[in-house]
Tab-separated table of C-alpha atoms in Angstrom:
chain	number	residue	atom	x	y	z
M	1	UNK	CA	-22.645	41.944	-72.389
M	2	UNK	CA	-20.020	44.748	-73.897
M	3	UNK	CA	-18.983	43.275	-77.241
M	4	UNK	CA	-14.869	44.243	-77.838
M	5	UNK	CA	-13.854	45.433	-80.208
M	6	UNK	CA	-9.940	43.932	-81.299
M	7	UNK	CA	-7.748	45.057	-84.167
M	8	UNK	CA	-4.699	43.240	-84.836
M	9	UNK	CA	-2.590	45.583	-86.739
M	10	UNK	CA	-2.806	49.431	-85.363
M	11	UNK	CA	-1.628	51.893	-88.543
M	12	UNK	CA	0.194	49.236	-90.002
M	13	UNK	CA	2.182	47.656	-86.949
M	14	UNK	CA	1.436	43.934	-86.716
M	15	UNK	CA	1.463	42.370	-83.383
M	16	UNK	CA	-0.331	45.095	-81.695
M	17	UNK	CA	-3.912	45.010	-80.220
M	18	UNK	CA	-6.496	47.760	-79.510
M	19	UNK	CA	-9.409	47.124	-77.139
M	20	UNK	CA	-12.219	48.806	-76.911
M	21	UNK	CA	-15.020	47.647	-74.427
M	22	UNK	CA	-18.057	49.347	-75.992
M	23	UNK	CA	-17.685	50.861	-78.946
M	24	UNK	CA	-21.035	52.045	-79.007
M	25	UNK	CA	-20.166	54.464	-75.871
M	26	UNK	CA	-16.820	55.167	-77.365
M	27	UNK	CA	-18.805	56.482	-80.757
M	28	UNK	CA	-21.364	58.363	-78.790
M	29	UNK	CA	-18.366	60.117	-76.821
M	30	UNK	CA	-16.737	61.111	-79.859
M	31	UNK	CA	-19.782	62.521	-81.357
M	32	UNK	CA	-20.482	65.017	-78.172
M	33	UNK	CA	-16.644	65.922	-78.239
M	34	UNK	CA	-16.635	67.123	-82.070
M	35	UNK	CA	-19.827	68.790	-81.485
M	36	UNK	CA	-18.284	71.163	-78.768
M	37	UNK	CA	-15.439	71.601	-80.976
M	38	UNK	CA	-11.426	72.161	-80.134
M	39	UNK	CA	-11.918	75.375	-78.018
M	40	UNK	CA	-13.758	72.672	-75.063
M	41	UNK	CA	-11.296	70.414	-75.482
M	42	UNK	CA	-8.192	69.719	-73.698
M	43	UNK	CA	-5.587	66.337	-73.381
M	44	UNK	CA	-4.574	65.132	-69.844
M	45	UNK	CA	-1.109	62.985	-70.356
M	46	UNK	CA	1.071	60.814	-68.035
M	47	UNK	CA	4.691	61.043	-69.292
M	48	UNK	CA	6.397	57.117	-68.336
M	49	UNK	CA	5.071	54.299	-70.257
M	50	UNK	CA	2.435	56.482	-71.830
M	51	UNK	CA	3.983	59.164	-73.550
M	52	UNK	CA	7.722	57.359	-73.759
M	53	UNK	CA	8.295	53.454	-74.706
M	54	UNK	CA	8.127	50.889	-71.693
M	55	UNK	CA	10.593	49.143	-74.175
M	56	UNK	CA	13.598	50.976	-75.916
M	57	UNK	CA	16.282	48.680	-78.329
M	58	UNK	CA	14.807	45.193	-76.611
M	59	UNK	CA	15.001	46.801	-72.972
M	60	UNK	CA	13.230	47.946	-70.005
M	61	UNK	CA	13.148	51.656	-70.876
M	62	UNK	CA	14.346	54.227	-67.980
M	63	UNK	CA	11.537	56.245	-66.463
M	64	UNK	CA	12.194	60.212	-66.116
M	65	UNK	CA	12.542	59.317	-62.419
M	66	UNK	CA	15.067	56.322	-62.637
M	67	UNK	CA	17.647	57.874	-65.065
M	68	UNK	CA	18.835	60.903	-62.939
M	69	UNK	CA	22.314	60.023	-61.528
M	70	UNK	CA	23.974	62.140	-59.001
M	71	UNK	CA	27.688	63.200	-59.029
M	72	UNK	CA	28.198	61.371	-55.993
M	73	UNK	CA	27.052	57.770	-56.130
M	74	UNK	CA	26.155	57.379	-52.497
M	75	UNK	CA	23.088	59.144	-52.838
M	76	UNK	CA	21.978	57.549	-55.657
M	77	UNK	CA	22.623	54.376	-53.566
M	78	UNK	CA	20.395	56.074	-50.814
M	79	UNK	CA	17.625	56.611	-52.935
M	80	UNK	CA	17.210	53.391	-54.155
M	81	UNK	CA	17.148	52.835	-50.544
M	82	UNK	CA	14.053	54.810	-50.100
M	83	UNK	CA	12.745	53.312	-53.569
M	84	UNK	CA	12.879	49.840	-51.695
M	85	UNK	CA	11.192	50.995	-48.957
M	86	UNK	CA	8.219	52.823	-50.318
M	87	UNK	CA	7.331	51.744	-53.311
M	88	UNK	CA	5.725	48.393	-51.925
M	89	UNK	CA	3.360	50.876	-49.694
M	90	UNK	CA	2.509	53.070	-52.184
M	91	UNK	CA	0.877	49.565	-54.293
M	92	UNK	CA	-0.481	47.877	-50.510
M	93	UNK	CA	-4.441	47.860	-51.263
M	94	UNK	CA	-4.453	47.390	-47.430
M	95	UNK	CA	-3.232	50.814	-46.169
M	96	UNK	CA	-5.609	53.883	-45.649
M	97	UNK	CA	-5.300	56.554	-48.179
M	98	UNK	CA	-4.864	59.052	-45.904
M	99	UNK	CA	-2.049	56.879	-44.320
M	100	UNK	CA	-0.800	56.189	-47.528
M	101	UNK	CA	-0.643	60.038	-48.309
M	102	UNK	CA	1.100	60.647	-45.548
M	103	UNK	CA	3.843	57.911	-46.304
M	104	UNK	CA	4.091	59.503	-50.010
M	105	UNK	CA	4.584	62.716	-49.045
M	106	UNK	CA	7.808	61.440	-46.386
M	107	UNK	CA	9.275	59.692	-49.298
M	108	UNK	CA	9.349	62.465	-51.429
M	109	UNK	CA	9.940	64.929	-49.185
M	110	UNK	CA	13.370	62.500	-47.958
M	111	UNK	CA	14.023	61.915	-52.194
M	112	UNK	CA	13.970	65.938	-52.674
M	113	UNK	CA	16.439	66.505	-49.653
M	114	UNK	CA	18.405	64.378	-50.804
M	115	UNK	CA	19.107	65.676	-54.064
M	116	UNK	CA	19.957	69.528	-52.477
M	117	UNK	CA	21.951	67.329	-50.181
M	118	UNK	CA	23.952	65.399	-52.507
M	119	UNK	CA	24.775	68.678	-54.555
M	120	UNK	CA	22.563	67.843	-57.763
M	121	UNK	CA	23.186	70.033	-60.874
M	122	UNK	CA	21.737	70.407	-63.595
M	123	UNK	CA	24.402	69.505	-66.025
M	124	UNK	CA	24.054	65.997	-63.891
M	125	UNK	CA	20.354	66.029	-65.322
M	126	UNK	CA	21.461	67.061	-69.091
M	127	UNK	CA	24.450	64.209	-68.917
M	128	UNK	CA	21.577	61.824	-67.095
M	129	UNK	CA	19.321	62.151	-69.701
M	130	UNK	CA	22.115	62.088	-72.476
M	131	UNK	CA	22.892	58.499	-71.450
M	132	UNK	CA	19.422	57.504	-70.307
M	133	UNK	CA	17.754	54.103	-72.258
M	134	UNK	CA	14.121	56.339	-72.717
M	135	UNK	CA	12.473	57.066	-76.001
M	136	UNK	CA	8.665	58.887	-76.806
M	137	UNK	CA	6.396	56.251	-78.680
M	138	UNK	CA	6.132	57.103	-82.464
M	139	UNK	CA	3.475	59.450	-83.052
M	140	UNK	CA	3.948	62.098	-80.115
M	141	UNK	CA	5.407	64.659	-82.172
M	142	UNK	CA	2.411	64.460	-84.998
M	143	UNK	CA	0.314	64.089	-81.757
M	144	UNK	CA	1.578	67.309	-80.496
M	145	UNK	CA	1.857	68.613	-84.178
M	146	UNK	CA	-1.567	68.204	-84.527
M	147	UNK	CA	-2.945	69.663	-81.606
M	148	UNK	CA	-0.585	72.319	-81.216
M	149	UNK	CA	-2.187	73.320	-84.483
M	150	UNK	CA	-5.575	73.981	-82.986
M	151	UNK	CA	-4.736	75.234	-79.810
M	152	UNK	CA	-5.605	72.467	-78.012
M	153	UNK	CA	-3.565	72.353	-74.894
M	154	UNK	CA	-1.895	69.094	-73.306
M	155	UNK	CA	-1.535	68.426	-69.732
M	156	UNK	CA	1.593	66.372	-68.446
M	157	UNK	CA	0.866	65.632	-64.822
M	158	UNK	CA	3.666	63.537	-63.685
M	159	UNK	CA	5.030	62.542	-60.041
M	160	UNK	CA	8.391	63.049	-60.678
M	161	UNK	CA	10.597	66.372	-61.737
M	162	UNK	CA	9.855	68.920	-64.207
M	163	UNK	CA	12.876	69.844	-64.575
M	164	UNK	CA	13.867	66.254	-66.201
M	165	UNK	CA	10.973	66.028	-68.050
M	166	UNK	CA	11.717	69.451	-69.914
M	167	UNK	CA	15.273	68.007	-70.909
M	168	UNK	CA	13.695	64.889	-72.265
M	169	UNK	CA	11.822	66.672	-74.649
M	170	UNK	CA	14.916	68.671	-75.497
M	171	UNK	CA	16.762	66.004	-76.230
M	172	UNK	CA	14.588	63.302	-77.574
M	173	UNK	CA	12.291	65.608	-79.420
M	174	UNK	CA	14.713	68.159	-80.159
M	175	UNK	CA	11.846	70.968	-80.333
M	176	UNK	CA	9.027	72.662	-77.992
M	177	UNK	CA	5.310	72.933	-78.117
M	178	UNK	CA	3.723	76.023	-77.270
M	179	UNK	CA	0.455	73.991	-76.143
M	180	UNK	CA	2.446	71.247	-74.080
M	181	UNK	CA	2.494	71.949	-70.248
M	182	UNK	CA	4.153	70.332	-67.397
M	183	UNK	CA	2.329	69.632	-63.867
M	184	UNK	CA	5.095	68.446	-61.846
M	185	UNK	CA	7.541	69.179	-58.899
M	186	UNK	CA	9.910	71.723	-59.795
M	187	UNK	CA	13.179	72.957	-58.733
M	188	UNK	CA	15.182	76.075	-58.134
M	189	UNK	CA	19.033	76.503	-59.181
M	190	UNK	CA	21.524	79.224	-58.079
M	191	UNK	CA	23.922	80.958	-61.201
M	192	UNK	CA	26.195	78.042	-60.560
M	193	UNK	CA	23.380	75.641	-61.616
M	194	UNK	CA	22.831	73.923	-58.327
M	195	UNK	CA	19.900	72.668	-56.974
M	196	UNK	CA	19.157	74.785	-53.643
M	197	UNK	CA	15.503	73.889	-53.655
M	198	UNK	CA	12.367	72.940	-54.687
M	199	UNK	CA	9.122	75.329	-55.501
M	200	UNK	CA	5.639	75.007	-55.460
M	201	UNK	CA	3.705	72.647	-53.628
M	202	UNK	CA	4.674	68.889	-53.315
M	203	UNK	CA	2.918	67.006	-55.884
M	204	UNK	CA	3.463	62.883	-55.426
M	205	UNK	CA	1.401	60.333	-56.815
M	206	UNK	CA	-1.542	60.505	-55.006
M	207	UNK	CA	-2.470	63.815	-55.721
M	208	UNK	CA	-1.058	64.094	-59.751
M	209	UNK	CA	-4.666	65.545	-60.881
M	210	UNK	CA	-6.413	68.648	-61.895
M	211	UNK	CA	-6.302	69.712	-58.463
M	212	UNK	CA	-2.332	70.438	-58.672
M	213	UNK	CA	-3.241	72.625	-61.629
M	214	UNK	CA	-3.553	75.640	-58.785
M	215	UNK	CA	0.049	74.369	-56.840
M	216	UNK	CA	1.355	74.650	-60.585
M	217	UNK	CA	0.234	77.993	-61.660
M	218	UNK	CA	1.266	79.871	-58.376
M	219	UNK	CA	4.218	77.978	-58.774
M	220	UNK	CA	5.089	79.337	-62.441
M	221	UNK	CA	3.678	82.613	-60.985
M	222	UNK	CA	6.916	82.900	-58.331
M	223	UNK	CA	9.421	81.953	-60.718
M	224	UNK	CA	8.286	85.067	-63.016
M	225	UNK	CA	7.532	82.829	-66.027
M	226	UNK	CA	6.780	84.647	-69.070
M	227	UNK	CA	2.882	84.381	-70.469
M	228	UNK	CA	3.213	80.960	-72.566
M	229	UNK	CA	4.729	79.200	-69.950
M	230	UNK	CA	2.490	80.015	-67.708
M	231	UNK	CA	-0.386	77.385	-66.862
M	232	UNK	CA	-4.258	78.902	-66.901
M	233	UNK	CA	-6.094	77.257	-64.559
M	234	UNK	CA	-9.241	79.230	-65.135
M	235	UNK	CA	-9.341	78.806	-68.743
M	236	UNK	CA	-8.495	74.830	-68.661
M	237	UNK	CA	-11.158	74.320	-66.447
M	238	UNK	CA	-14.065	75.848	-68.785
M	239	UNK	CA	-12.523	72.814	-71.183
M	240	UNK	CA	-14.678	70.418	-70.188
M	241	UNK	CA	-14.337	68.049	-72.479
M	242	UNK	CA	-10.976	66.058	-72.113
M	243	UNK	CA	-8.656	62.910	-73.537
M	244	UNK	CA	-6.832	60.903	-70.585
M	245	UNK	CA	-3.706	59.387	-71.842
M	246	UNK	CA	-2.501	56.395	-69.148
M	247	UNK	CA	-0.633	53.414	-68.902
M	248	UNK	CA	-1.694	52.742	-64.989
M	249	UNK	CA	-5.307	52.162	-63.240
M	250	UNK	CA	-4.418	55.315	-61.261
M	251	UNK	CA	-3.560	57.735	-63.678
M	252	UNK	CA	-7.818	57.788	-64.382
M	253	UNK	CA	-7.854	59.926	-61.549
M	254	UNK	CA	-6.036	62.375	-63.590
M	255	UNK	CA	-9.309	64.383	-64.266
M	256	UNK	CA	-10.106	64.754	-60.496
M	257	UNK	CA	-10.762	67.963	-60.406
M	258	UNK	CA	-12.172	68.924	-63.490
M	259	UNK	CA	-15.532	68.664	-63.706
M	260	UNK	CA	-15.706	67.333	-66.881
M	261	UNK	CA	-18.699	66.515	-69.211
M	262	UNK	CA	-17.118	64.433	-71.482
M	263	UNK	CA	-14.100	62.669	-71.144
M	264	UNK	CA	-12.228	59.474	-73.239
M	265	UNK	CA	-9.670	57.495	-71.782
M	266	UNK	CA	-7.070	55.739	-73.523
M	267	UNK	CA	-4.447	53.426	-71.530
M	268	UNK	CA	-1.366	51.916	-72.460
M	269	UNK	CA	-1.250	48.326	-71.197
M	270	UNK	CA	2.235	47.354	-72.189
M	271	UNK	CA	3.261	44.199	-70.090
M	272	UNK	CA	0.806	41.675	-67.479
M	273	UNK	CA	-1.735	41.865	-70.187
M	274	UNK	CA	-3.532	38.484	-69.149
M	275	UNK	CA	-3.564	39.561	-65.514
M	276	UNK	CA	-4.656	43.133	-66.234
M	277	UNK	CA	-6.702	43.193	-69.678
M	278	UNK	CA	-10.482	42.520	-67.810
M	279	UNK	CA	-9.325	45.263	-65.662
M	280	UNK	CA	-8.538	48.023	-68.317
M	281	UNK	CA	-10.649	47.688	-69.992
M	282	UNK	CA	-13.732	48.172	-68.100
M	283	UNK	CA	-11.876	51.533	-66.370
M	284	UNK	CA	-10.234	52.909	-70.262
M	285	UNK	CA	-12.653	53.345	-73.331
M	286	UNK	CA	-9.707	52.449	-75.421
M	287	UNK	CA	-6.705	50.059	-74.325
M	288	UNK	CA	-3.627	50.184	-76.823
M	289	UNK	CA	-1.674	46.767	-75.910
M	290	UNK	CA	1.840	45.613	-76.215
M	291	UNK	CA	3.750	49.038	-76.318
M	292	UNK	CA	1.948	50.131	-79.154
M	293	UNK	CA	2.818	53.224	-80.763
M	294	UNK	CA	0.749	56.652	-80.738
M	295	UNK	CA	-0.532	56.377	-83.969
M	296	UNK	CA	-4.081	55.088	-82.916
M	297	UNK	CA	-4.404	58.348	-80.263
M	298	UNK	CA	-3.420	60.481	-83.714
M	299	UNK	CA	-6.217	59.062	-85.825
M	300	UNK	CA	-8.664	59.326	-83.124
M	301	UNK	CA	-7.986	63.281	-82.446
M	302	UNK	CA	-7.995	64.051	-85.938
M	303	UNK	CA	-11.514	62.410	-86.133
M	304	UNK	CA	-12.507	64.759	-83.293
M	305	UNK	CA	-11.300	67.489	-85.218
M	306	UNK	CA	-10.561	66.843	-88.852
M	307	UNK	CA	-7.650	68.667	-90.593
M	308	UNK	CA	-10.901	70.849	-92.739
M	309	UNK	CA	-12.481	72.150	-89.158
């Protein structure tokens, strides 16, 4: 039997928990990673609930998908519509994946039209996010700091708009990281700043792994992004060595794709512990409970590579 390992207080926040199934494995992991040094390593990231706060001032925090409000209410009213709809398929254990794919790609493919169809902007995104209850856990920006730093890139594979996700950090973090990449459905504006379409290949949540890295790169390729924006698949994929950053059972399959040597996984279980704990933590080498901030992910990284290497 695994013997877990349980902290009660995580950098000095009581009330929080981190889990770790076998700490043996976890130390032997850790070991092969700081042997390889920063150069093999890379970070694989989902943005909601792991990089931002599942709560924000005592509430359910907005997800980079749920805050974006069109000018014209109807079609936010017939998204939620879809949302309804869908969103109990995409969790059915009982439907085929391929069936499931299938149903993802309609709903996203119906979400996108209607955006160009309801006449999104982009100043609708910048006031969205303005007003939008969504907040990065403390420690991202010394996360980022710190690997930044070393030239360790980080991955951001998210379901959901690019676009958004680029005006979160904006506003929330008020700065850009060199190092910090986005893997994620993006769209096109005309000079007016509307949204006439979207480029790139559709990535939903089924297929948010290392295998979009080539959709994203000749994506950044057509819209004539300068060098540091653009994402190297080639060189990410001699990184074999990687840190998975989740808060659901899916988001392991972020490193499909990437054949890997050594990878640790860290999820954020922030609500359903009892129901969800046995699970987690047999899939995540580390599980961070109760919406715990980012500080344990900072301490581990700089024990990978300490602030003298």
């Amino acid at each position: 039997m695994n013997q877990a390992k349980t902290e009660t207080m995580v950098n000095g926040y009581s009330s929080k928990a981190v889990v770790v199934d076998d700490p043996k494995l976890l130390q032997q992991k850790k070991a092969a990673i700081r042997l390889m040094g920063p150069s093999k390593f890379q970070v694989i990231a989902d943005f909601d609930n792991t990089l931002t706060r599942f709560w924000v001032d005592g509430c359910r925090g907005q997800s980079s998908h749920g805050l974006l409000q069109q000018e014209n209410p109807v079609y936010n009213a017939k998204r939620d519509e879809l949302f309804n709809y869908y969103h109990p398929i995409e969790f059915d254990p009982q439907l085929p994946i391929d069936e499931k794919t299938k149903l993802m790609e309609e709903w996203w493919g119906k979400t996108h039209g209607l955006l160009i169809e309801g006449g999104l902007t982009y100043d609708a995104i910048r006031n969205s996010v303005s007003s939008a209850l969504i907040a990065f856990r403390e420690g991202v920006v010394e996360l980022f700091e710190y690997l930044e730093e070393r030239d360790i890139p980080v991955l951001i594979f998210s379901a959901g708009l690019a676009d958004i996700i680029e005006e979160v950090l904006r506003q929330k973090l008020h700065r850009t990281f060199k190092n910090v990449k986005i893997v994620s459905n993006r769209m096109k504006f005309d000079q007016n700043g509307n949204l006439v379409s979207f480029t790139g290949k559709l990535i939903h949540s089924l297929n948010k792994n290392e295998h979009a890295l080539d959709m994203a790169a000749s994506l950044h390729e057509e819209l004539g992004e300068t060098d540091d924006q653009i994402i190297d698949s080639a060189s990410l994929k001699k990184r074999t060595n990687v840190l998975l950053l989740g808060d659901h059972m899916g988001d392991l399959r972020m490193s499909d794709g990437l054949n890997y040597e050594t990878r640790i996984s860290v999820g954020f279980l922030n609500h359903n512990i009892e129901n969800s704990l046995d699970n987690y933590r047999k899939g995540y080498d580390i599980v961070y409970l109760h919406d715990a901030p980012m500080s344990g992910v900072v301490k581990l990284v700089s024990e990978l590579f300490p602030a003298s290497d």
